[in-house]
CSV table of C-alpha atoms and ligand atoms in Angstrom, one decimal:
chain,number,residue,atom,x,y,z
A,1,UNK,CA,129.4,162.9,141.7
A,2,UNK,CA,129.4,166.2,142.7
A,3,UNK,CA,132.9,167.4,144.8
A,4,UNK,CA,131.2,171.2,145.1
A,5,UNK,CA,127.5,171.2,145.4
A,6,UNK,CA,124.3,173.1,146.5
A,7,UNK,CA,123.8,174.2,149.5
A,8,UNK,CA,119.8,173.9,151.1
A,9,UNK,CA,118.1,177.0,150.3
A,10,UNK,CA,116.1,178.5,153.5
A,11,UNK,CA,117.1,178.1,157.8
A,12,UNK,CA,119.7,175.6,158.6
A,13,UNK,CA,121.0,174.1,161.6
A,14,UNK,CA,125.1,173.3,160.7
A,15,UNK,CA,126.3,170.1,163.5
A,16,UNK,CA,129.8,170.3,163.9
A,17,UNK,CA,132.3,166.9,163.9
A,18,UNK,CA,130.0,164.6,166.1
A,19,UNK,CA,133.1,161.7,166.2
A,20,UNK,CA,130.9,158.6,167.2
A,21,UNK,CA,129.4,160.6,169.9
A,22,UNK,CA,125.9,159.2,168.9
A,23,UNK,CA,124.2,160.1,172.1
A,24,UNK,CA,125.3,163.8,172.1
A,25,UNK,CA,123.9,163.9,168.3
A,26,UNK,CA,120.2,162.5,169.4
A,27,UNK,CA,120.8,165.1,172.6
A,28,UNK,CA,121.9,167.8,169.9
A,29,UNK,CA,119.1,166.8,167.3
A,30,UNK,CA,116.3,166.7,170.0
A,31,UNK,CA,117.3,170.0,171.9
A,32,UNK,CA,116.9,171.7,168.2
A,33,UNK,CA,113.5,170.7,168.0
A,34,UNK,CA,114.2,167.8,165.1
A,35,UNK,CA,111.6,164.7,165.4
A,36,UNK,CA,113.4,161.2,164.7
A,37,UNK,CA,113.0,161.4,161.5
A,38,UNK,CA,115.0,164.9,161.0
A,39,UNK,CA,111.8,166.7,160.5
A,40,UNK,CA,111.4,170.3,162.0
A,41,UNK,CA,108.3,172.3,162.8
A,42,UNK,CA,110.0,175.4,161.3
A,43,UNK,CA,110.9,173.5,158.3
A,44,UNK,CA,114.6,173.9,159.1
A,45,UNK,CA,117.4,171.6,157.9
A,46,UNK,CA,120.5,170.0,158.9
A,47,UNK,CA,124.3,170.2,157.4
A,48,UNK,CA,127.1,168.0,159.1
A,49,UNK,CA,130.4,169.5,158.6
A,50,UNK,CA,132.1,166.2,158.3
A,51,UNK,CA,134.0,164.2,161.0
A,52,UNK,CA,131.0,162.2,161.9
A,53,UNK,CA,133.5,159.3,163.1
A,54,UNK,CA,136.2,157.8,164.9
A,55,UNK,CA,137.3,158.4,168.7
A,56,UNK,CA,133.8,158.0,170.2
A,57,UNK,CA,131.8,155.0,171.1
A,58,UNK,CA,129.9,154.1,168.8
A,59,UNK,CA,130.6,155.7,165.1
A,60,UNK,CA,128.6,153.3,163.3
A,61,UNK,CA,125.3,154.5,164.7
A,62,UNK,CA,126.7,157.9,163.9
A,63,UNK,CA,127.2,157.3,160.2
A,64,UNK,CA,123.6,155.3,160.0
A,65,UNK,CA,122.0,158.0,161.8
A,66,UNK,CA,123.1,160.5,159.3
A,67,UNK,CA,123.0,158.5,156.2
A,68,UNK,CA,119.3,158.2,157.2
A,69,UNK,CA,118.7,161.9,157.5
A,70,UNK,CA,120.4,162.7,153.9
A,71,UNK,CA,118.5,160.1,152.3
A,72,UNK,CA,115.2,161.3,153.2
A,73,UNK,CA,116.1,164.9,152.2
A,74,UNK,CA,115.9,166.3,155.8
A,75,UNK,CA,120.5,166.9,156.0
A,76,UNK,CA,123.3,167.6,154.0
A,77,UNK,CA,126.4,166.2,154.5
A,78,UNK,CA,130.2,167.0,153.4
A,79,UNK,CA,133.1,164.4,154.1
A,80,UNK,CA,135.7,165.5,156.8
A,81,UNK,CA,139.2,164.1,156.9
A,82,UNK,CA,138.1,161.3,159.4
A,83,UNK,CA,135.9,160.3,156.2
A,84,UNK,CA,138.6,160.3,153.8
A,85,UNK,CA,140.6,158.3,156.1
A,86,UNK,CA,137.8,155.8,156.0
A,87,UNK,CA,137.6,155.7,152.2
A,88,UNK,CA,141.8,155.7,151.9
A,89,UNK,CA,141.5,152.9,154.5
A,90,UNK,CA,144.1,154.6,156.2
A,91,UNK,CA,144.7,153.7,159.5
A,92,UNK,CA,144.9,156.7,161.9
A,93,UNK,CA,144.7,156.4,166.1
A,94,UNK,CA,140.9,156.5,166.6
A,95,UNK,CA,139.3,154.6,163.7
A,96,UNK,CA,140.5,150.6,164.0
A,97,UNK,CA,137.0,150.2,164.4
A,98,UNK,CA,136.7,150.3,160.8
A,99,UNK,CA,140.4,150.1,159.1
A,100,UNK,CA,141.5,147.1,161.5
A,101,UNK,CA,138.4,145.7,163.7
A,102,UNK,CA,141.2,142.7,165.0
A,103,UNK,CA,142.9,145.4,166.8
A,104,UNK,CA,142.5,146.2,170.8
A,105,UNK,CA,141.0,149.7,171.4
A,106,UNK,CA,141.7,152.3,174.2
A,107,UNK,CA,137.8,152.4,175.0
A,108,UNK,CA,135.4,149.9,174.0
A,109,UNK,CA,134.0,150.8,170.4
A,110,UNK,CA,131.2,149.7,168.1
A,111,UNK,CA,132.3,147.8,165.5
A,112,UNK,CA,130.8,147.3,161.4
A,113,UNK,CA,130.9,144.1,159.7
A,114,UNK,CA,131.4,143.7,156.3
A,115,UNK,CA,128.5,143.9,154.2
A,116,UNK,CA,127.5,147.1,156.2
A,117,UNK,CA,130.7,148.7,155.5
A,118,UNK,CA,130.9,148.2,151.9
A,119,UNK,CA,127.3,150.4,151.8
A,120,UNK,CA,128.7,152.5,153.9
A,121,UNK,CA,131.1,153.4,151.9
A,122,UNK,CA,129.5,153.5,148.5
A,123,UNK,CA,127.0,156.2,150.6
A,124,UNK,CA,130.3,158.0,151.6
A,125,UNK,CA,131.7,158.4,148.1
A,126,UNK,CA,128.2,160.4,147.3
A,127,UNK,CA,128.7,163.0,149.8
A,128,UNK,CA,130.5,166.3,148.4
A,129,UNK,CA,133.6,168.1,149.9
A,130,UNK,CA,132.1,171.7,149.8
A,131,UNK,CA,128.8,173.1,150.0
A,132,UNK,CA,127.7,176.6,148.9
A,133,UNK,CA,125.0,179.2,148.5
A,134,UNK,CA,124.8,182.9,147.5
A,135,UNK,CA,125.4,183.9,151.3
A,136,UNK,CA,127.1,180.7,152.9
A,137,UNK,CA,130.1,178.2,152.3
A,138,UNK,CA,130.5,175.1,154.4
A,139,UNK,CA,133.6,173.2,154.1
A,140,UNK,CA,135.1,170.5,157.1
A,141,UNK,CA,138.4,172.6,157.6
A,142,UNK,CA,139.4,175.5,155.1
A,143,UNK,CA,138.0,177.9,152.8
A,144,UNK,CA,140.6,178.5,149.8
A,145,UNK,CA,139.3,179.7,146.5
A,146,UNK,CA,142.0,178.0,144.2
A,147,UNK,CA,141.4,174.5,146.4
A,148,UNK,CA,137.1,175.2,145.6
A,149,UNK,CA,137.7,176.9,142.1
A,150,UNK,CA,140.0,172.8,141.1
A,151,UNK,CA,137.0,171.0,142.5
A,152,UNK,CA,134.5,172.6,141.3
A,153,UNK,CA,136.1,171.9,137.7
A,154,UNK,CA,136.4,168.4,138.5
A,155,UNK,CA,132.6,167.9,139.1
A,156,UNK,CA,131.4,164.7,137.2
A,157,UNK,CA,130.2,161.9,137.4
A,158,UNK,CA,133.6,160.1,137.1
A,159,UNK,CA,135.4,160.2,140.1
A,160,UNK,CA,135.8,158.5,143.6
A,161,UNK,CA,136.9,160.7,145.7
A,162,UNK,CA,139.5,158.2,147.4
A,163,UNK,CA,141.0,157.5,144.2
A,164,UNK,CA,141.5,161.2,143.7
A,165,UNK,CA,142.8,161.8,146.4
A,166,UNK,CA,145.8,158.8,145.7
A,167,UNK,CA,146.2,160.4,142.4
A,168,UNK,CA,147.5,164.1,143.7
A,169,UNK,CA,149.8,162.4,146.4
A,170,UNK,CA,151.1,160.5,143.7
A,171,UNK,CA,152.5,163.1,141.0
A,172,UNK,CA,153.8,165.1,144.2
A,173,UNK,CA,155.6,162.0,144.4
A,174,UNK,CA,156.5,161.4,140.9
A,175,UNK,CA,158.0,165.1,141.0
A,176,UNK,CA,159.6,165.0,143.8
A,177,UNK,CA,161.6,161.3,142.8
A,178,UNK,CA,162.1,163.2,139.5
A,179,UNK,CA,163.7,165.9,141.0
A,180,UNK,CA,166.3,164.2,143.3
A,181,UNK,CA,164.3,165.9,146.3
A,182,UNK,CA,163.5,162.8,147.5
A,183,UNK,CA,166.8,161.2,148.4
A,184,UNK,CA,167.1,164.1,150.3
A,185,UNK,CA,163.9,163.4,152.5
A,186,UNK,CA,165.7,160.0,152.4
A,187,UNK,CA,168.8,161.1,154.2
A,188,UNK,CA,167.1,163.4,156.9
A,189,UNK,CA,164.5,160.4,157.8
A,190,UNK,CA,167.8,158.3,158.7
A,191,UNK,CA,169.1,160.5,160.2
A,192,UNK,CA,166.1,161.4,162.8
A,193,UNK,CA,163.0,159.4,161.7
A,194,UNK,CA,163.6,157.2,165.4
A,195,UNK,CA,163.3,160.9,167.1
A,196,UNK,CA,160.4,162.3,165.5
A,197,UNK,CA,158.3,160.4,168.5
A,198,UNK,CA,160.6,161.0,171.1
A,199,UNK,CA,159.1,164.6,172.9
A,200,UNK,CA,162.8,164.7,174.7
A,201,UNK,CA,164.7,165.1,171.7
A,202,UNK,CA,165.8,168.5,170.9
A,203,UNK,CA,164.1,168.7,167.6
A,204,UNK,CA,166.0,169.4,164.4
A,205,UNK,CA,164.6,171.5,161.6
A,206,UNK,CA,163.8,168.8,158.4
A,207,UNK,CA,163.8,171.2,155.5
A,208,UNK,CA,163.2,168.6,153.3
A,209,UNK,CA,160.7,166.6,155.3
A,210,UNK,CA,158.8,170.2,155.9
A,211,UNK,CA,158.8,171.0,151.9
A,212,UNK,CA,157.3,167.3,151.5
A,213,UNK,CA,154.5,168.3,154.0
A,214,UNK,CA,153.7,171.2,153.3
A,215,UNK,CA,153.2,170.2,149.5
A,216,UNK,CA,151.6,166.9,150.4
A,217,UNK,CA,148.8,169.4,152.1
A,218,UNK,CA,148.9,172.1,149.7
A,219,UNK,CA,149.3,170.8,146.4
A,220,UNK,CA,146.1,168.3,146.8
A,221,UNK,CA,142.9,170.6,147.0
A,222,UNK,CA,140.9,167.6,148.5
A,223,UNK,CA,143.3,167.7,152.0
A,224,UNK,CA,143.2,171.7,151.9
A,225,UNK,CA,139.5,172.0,152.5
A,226,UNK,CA,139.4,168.9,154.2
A,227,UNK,CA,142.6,169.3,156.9
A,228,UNK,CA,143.4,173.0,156.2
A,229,UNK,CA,146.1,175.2,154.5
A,230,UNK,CA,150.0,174.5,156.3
A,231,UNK,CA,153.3,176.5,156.0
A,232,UNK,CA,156.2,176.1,156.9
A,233,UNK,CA,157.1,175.8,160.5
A,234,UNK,CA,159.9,178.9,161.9
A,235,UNK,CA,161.2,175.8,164.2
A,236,UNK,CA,160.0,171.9,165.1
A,237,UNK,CA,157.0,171.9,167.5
A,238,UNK,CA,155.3,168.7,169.3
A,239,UNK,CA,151.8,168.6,168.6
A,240,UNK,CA,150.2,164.4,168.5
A,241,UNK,CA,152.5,162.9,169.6
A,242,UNK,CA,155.1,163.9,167.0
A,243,UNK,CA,157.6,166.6,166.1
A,244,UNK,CA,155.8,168.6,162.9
A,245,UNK,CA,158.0,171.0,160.7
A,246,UNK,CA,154.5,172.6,159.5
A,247,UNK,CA,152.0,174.2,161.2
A,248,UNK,CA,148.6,174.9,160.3
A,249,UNK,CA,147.5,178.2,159.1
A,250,UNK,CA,144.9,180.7,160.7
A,251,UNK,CA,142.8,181.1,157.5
A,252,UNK,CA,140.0,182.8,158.9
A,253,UNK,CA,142.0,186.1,160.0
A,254,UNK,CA,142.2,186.9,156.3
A,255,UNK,CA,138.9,185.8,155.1
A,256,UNK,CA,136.9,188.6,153.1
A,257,UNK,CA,134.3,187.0,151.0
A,258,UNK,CA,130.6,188.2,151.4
A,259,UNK,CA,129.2,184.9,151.9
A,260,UNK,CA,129.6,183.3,155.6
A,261,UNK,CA,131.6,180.1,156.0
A,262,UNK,CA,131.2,177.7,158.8
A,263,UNK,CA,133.7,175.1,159.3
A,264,UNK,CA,134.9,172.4,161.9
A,265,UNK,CA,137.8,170.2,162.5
A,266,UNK,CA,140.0,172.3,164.8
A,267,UNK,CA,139.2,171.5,168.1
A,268,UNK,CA,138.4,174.5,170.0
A,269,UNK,CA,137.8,174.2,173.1
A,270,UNK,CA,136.5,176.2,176.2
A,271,UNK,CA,139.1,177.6,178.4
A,272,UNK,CA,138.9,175.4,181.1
A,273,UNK,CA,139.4,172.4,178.3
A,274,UNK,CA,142.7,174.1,177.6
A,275,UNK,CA,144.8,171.7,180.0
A,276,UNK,CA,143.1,168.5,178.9
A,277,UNK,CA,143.5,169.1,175.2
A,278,UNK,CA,146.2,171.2,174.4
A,279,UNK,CA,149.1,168.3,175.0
A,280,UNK,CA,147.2,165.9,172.8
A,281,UNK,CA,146.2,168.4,169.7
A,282,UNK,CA,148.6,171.1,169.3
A,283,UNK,CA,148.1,174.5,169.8
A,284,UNK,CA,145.1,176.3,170.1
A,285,UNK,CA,145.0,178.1,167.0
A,286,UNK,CA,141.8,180.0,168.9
A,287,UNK,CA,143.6,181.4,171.6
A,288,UNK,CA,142.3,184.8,172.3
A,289,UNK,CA,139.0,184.3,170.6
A,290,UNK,CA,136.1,184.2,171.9
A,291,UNK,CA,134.1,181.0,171.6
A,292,UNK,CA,131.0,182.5,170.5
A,293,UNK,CA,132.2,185.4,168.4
A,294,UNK,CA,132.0,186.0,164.5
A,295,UNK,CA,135.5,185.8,162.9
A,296,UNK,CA,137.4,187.1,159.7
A,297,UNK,CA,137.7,191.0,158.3
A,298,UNK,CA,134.1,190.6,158.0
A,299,UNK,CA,132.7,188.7,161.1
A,300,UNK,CA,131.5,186.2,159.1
A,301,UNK,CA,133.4,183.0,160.1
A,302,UNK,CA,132.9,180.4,162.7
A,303,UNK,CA,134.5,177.3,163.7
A,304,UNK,CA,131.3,174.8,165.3
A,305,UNK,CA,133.6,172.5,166.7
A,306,UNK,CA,134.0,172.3,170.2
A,307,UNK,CA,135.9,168.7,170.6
A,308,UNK,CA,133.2,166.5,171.5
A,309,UNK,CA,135.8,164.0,170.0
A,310,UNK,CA,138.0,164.0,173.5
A,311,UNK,CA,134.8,163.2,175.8
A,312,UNK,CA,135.8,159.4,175.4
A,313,UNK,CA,139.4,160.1,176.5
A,314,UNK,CA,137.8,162.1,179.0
A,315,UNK,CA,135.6,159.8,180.4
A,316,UNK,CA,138.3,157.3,180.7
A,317,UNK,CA,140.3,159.3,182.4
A,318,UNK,CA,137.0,160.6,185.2
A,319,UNK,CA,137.4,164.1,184.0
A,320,UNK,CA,134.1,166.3,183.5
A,321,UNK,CA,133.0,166.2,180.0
A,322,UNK,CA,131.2,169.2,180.5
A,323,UNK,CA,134.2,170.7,179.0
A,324,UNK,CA,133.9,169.5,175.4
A,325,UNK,CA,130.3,169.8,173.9
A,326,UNK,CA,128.8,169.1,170.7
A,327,UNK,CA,127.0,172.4,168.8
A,328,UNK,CA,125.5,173.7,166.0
A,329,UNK,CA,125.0,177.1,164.6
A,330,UNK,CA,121.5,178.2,163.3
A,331,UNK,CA,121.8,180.2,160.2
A,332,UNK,CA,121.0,182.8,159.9
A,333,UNK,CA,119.8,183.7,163.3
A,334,UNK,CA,123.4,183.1,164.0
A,335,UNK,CA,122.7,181.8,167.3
A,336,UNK,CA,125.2,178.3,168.5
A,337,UNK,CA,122.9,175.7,170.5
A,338,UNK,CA,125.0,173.2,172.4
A,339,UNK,CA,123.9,169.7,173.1
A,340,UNK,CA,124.0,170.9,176.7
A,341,UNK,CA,121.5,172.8,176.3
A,342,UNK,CA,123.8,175.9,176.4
A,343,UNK,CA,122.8,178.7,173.6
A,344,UNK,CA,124.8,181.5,172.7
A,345,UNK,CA,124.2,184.2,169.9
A,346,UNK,CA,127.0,184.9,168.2
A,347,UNK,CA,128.7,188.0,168.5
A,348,UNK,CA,130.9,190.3,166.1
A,349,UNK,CA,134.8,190.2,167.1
B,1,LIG,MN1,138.7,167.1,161.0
């Protein structure tokens, strides 16, 4: 399998995380002019950033709907860390619908049986982690050359992605035990591991517990393009309902590569979502940009995200969902269609 592959050569329409939002991806699909099958007039394509699952309704619809796109050559597809989850069968809020199906959910999901969700997953394991051309890069989370340039070596026809994965948190591990570090980590997580959920505890810095996580991110090039380069934290900060001792880092501001990237994963939101999401996610790490501006030293950077992943929260709670949207960005016109309807060319910053 390929980790880094080809990107489609000629116009492309690039969907940002859809997270089980099927309806919003037909709305999406539809308003930008693709027939059922994915087919375009213009003989445009599709690329899905990743993150087609979890949080929304229904995300096996999602995943069929998209499998059958890539199949008959009319999308590309790279996996998000909501995939890799998947694959890991890790369980993470959102996606019991698939890693525990016996479990209650917040909002009533759509559920996979067995059979379905062992095909699933072998289709999952084919999908690459970066796709590239000589004038665009699309990764779920985080351009970094030295996370791309270890992939890109690793190309073959050996691995599964999952297992790769297991392997690089594993000789952190290893190193870590070997070096004593980890009976440190030990003795701060008895110390504070029953506050680290509490959001009245006046948080103490966990040097050791921030080292672990930043290398656990770091050091495995499959969770920095897929979740984004971390550093250190200055001081402990509540973001999901947990203290954190690393925060994520704003990659994009010193991007300066020719070729464009487009990326997902983080979130952003229109200002008047700012309320709604910002207790739940963390920061905004695009506060004081634009929503429909170019990023990076050389205005070529955009984040296509715009949280369609909290409408179901929304709509549980009776808030407007007008507020979270799900969008693409036509390359190269440069132009962001929303599934609203909404369009928006991009601007330089
Ligand atoms: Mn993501």
């Amino acid at each position: 399998m390929k980790l880094v592959d080809s990107l489609f050569d000629g116009p492309l329409d690039i969907v940002g995380d859809i997270h089980g939002e099927i309806d919003a991806l037909r709305q999406l699909l539809a308003g930008l002019g693709y027939d059922e099958a994915g087919n375009h007039p213009d003989g445009r394509r599709l690329v899905f950033v990743g993150d087609l699952v979890d949080r929304g309704p229904d995300s096996p619809a999602v995943l069929r709907a998209v499998r059958d796109l890539v199949n008959n050559g009319n999308a590309q597809c790279i996996l998000g860390n909501h995939e890799l989850n998947l694959l890991r069968d890790d369980e993470k809020h959102g996606n019991s619908w698939w890693t525990a199906p016996e479990k209650e959910t917040e909002h009533e999901v759509a559920r996979i049986d067995d059979v379905e969700k062992t095909a699933m997953r072998d289709w999952l394991e084919t999908l690459p982690l970066v796709l590239e051309r000589d004038d665009l890069r699309v990764v779920h989370a985080c351009w970094n050359d030295a996370a791309v340039e270890t992939l890109r070596a690793l190309n073959g026809p050996d691995y599964r992605v999952a297992d790769l994965y297991d392997e690089y948190q594993r000789a952190l591990y290893d190193e870590m035990a070997e070096l004593r570090f980890m009976n440190q980590v030990r003795k701060e997580w008895a110390q504070f591991m029953p506050k680290l959920e509490d959001p009245d505890w006046d948080a103490k810095f966990m040097p050791f517990k921030a080292e672990l996580d930043r290398r656990s991110q770091m050091d495995n090039p499959i969770s920095v393009v897929t979740s984004g380069e971390e550093e250190t934290a200055d001081k402990p900060f509540w973001a999901g309902g947990r203290w954190r001792m690393v925060s994520r880092v704003k990659w994009w501001e010193r991007y300066d590569d020719e070729q464009a990237v487009v990326f997902g994963h983080y979130w952003r939101r229109f200002k008047d979502a700012a309320i709604i999401l910002s207790d739940k996610y963390g920061p905004d790490l695009f506060d004081g940009v634009e929503p429909h501006h170019w990023m990076g030293q050389r205005n070529n950077v955009y984040c296509v995200d715009f949280s369609v992943g909290a409408r179901a929260s929304q709509r549980a709670a009776g808030e407007s969902e007008q507020v979270c949207s799900l969008a693409a960005v036509r390359w190269p016109e440069g132009e962001v269609v929303h599934d609203d309807g909404r369009r928006f060319m991009l601007e330089d910053t």
